[in-house]
Amino acid sequence: MRLSGKKVVMTAAGAGIGRASALAMAREGATVYATDIDQSALDALAQESPNLICSHLDVTDAAGVANLVRSVPTPDVLFNCAGYVHDGTLLEADDEAWDRSLALNVRAMGRMIETFLPAMIANGGGSIINMATVASSIKGVANRCVYSASKGAVLGLTKSVAADFIQDGIRCNAVCPGTVMTPSLRERMSVGGNFEDAYKQMLKRQPTGQMASPEDIAPTVVYLASEDSKVTTGQFIIVDGGWTL
Ligand code: NAD
């Protein structure tokens, strides 16, 4: 098992890519300290494996993050998965959209890293994995302006942490999926009242003719968590089914 003996702390483990990744890392032998804002999702997840230790966390709650670092062991792997998608152009984004996107997608990720880094450094290092997307500085995507701006910031954060702490044994990489069928995407696709039509439109942008599933992204997270990626840092791993080809 590729993650035997490793301790992972992660956010947004309750659904989608986070849930699939938590399960995949647990299967590979890691002890996963899985957090989410949704307690019922965590209760269900905890049933899946004794390697999953679940606790409630709203990543935007600074006090909650401070409590978490005191209640879990120092991780070998920190997986920052939580994120929010604002749907719309710049002209459709108000202050609330900007504030929520930057608070959840960027500041909360930075706070998780700054909170766990000192102990990880004292422990001899570790792997930080940040959830980004190709809808960022990698690709211009319609109706994802504020989301893309915030995820572009995630890529900058990733490179900076990788550069600043490389001498401390810290690796920091980002995962950049394309379109992944997750509960929140289903919800967004249902908003117009015609899920089938929205699905067809989404599928058109997939050159493979297939939507990705959360389970298609999880192996990349396992790879970045494992020693297989020990010489990889500051990289953006694109898993987008050829969307940016
Ligand atoms: P999702 O949005 O379906 O679910 C994510 C989980 O995050 C839920 O369990 C939810 O309870 C939790 N969450 C929401 N707000 C939270 C908060 N404040 N604190 C803690 N947890 C919170 O999952 P997803 O679509 O797999 O998205 C996960 C990540 O992957 C996000 O960062 C997203 O931007 C990124 N991503 C998704 C896609 C996609 O197509 N689905 C593509 C690229 C990147």
XYZ file of C-alpha atoms and ligand atoms in Angstrom:
289
model
C 0.000 0.000 0.000
C 1.433 3.304 -1.107
C 0.376 5.410 1.884
C 0.973 2.988 4.756
C 1.785 4.845 7.950
C 0.971 8.258 6.477
C -1.304 10.708 8.234
C -3.449 12.917 6.034
C -5.455 15.995 7.050
C -7.959 17.123 4.451
C -10.896 19.469 3.865
C -14.166 18.939 1.970
C -14.059 15.168 2.436
C -17.847 14.869 2.572
C -18.646 14.809 -1.149
C -17.288 14.755 -4.675
C -13.553 14.713 -5.326
C -12.756 15.075 -1.620
C -14.801 12.026 -0.651
C -13.377 9.865 -3.436
C -9.850 10.971 -2.500
C -10.378 10.297 1.214
C -11.554 6.771 0.404
C -8.688 6.171 -2.029
C -6.068 7.353 0.490
C -7.621 5.231 3.242
C -7.526 2.211 0.912
C -3.819 2.880 0.354
C -3.213 2.596 4.102
C -3.245 6.244 5.213
C -4.996 7.418 8.344
C -7.161 10.221 7.007
C -8.321 13.022 9.300
C -11.263 13.999 7.136
C -13.089 17.284 7.686
C -16.138 18.918 6.142
C -18.814 21.464 6.997
C -21.526 18.807 6.449
C -21.763 16.596 9.549
C -24.178 14.066 8.026
C -21.828 13.532 5.070
C -18.995 12.946 7.544
C -21.114 10.470 9.526
C -21.701 8.480 6.335
C -18.026 8.670 5.338
C -16.835 7.431 8.726
C -18.767 4.185 8.141
C -16.638 3.397 5.109
C -13.273 2.652 6.739
C -11.640 2.557 10.168
C -8.843 4.634 8.567
C -11.191 7.623 8.269
C -11.386 9.860 11.340
C -13.957 12.544 10.693
C -14.477 15.934 12.277
C -16.561 18.990 11.504
C -14.762 22.004 10.038
C -15.876 25.111 8.206
C -12.591 26.078 6.542
C -13.505 29.763 6.658
C -13.675 29.610 10.461
C -10.228 30.605 11.743
C -10.978 29.376 15.272
C -12.107 26.019 13.881
C -8.843 25.629 11.951
C -6.860 26.521 15.095
C -8.812 23.869 17.048
C -8.224 21.280 14.349
C -4.431 21.589 14.430
C -4.544 20.955 18.182
C -6.780 17.914 17.866
C -5.035 15.903 15.129
C -1.481 14.555 14.818
C 0.996 16.363 12.595
C 0.123 15.309 9.060
C 2.486 13.979 6.407
C -0.056 15.166 3.854
C -2.327 18.202 3.868
C -5.009 18.102 1.170
C -6.895 21.381 0.760
C -9.929 20.435 -1.295
C -12.662 22.872 -0.227
C -13.807 25.333 -2.870
C -16.809 27.308 -4.091
C -17.857 27.889 -7.705
C -19.434 31.234 -8.527
C -21.300 31.004 -11.806
C -21.182 34.111 -13.987
C -19.187 36.770 -15.796
C -17.479 39.706 -14.110
C -20.636 41.766 -14.661
C -22.655 39.228 -12.690
C -20.338 39.121 -9.692
C -21.130 41.305 -6.698
C -19.087 41.920 -3.559
C -20.647 38.887 -1.901
C -19.490 36.631 -4.762
C -15.944 38.032 -4.596
C -15.751 37.898 -0.804
C -17.088 34.347 -0.539
C -14.885 33.041 -3.371
C -11.689 34.602 -2.072
C -12.447 33.699 1.552
C -13.175 30.039 0.846
C -10.973 29.291 -2.157
C -7.905 31.324 -1.252
C -7.724 32.711 2.291
C -9.002 29.530 3.953
C -6.493 27.463 1.969
C -3.696 29.820 2.990
C -4.859 29.599 6.594
C -4.864 25.792 6.570
C -1.322 25.802 5.189
C 0.056 28.441 7.587
C -1.582 26.630 10.504
C -0.175 23.188 9.726
C 3.192 24.193 8.183
C 5.239 24.804 11.347
C 4.481 21.324 12.730
C 5.033 19.712 9.320
C 8.409 21.446 9.028
C 9.359 20.374 12.561
C 8.366 16.840 11.534
C 10.835 16.856 8.624
C 8.444 17.889 5.844
C 5.451 16.602 3.957
C 3.225 17.013 0.937
C 0.656 19.793 0.531
C -1.941 19.260 -2.167
C -4.135 22.176 -3.230
C -7.312 21.750 -5.245
C -7.305 24.112 -8.218
C -8.847 23.649 -11.678
C -7.968 24.384 -15.288
C -10.567 27.204 -15.039
C -7.889 29.510 -13.621
C -4.801 31.050 -15.204
C -4.620 27.877 -17.346
C -7.812 28.321 -19.380
C -10.401 31.048 -19.913
C -13.805 29.477 -19.216
C -17.098 31.290 -19.834
C -19.122 32.226 -16.762
C -16.410 31.360 -14.269
C -14.765 34.769 -13.816
C -14.493 35.099 -10.038
C -13.981 31.358 -9.584
C -11.121 31.419 -12.121
C -9.561 34.477 -10.482
C -9.630 32.717 -7.121
C -8.256 29.438 -8.482
C -5.510 31.340 -10.336
C -4.582 32.652 -6.898
C -4.460 29.043 -5.656
C -1.856 28.309 -8.322
C 0.210 31.319 -7.210
C -0.104 30.225 -3.592
C 1.006 26.718 -4.550
C 4.149 27.898 -6.364
C 5.058 30.311 -3.569
C 4.718 27.736 -0.790
C 6.719 25.250 -2.883
C 9.514 27.802 -3.381
C 9.577 29.126 0.181
C 9.660 25.767 1.979
C 11.496 23.424 -0.373
C 14.531 23.424 1.946
C 12.271 22.270 4.794
C 11.174 19.101 3.011
C 7.801 20.550 2.078
C 6.351 19.807 -1.348
C 3.344 21.751 -2.572
C 1.434 20.888 -5.746
C -1.965 21.630 -7.244
C -4.494 19.333 -8.888
C -6.297 20.852 -11.876
C -9.370 18.893 -12.965
C -11.659 19.883 -15.827
C -15.310 18.884 -15.528
C -16.094 16.355 -12.817
C -19.586 15.032 -12.085
C -19.968 15.866 -8.398
C -23.011 16.817 -6.294
C -22.293 20.538 -6.597
C -21.887 20.361 -10.387
C -25.161 18.415 -10.673
C -26.815 21.137 -8.589
C -25.405 23.917 -10.800
C -26.496 22.050 -13.945
C -30.021 21.685 -12.573
C -30.468 25.411 -11.852
C -31.908 26.266 -15.302
C -34.471 23.481 -14.904
C -33.063 21.410 -17.782
C -30.365 19.095 -16.472
C -30.270 16.977 -19.659
C -29.567 20.018 -21.831
C -26.926 21.353 -19.451
C -25.308 17.894 -19.376
C -25.137 17.787 -23.188
C -23.508 21.242 -23.280
C -20.937 20.214 -20.678
C -20.210 16.975 -22.516
C -19.542 18.902 -25.750
C -16.485 20.511 -24.163
C -15.004 17.103 -23.277
C -12.875 15.902 -26.223
C -12.963 12.363 -24.832
C -16.758 12.394 -24.969
C -16.821 11.469 -21.297
C -17.355 13.354 -18.079
C -14.827 12.667 -15.352
C -15.946 11.129 -12.086
C -14.479 11.975 -8.660
C -12.824 8.542 -8.742
C -10.934 9.630 -11.883
C -9.274 12.455 -9.944
C -8.502 10.565 -6.711
C -5.474 8.625 -8.110
C -3.697 11.945 -8.781
C -4.261 12.945 -5.158
C -2.908 9.560 -4.002
C 0.126 10.038 -6.239
C 0.892 13.498 -4.839
C 0.405 12.191 -1.292
C 2.792 9.302 -1.871
C 6.559 9.015 -2.131
C 6.082 8.257 -5.848
C 5.948 12.032 -6.318
C 8.861 12.844 -3.991
C 10.711 14.866 -6.633
C 7.617 16.787 -7.740
C 6.905 20.191 -6.243
C 5.378 23.469 -7.386
C 3.537 21.693 -10.200
C -0.008 21.874 -11.523
C -1.185 18.376 -12.423
C -3.860 18.667 -15.105
C -6.484 15.905 -15.172
C -9.067 17.394 -17.519
C -9.889 14.768 -20.139
C -8.134 16.828 -22.795
C -10.191 20.000 -22.256
C -7.073 22.171 -22.509
C -5.481 20.117 -25.289
P -18.593 19.463 -4.042
O -18.590 20.946 -4.272
O -19.650 18.642 -4.663
O -18.512 19.140 -2.479
C -17.456 19.654 -1.728
C -17.596 19.444 -0.251
O -17.132 20.669 0.317
C -18.995 19.192 0.318
O -18.977 18.022 1.117
C -19.262 20.432 1.159
O -19.999 20.159 2.335
C -17.849 20.895 1.486
N -17.777 22.314 1.856
C -18.448 23.347 1.301
N -18.145 24.479 1.952
C -17.270 24.156 2.933
C -16.605 24.885 3.947
N -16.801 26.198 4.096
N -15.773 24.230 4.783
C -15.578 22.911 4.659
N -16.177 22.140 3.723
C -17.016 22.771 2.877
O -17.189 18.906 -4.494
P -16.358 18.992 -5.809
O -17.159 19.466 -6.990
O -15.653 17.702 -5.844
O -15.315 20.172 -5.504
C -14.224 19.976 -4.659
C -13.085 20.843 -5.119
O -12.726 20.505 -6.455
C -13.408 22.340 -5.135
O -12.276 23.068 -4.690
C -13.681 22.615 -6.605
O -13.423 23.959 -6.939
C -12.697 21.673 -7.248
N -13.000 21.336 -8.650
C -14.202 20.755 -8.978
C -14.464 20.474 -10.318
C -15.779 19.855 -10.763
O -16.045 19.831 -11.977
N -16.575 19.336 -9.857
C -13.524 20.756 -11.292
C -12.312 21.322 -10.911
C -12.066 21.611 -9.583
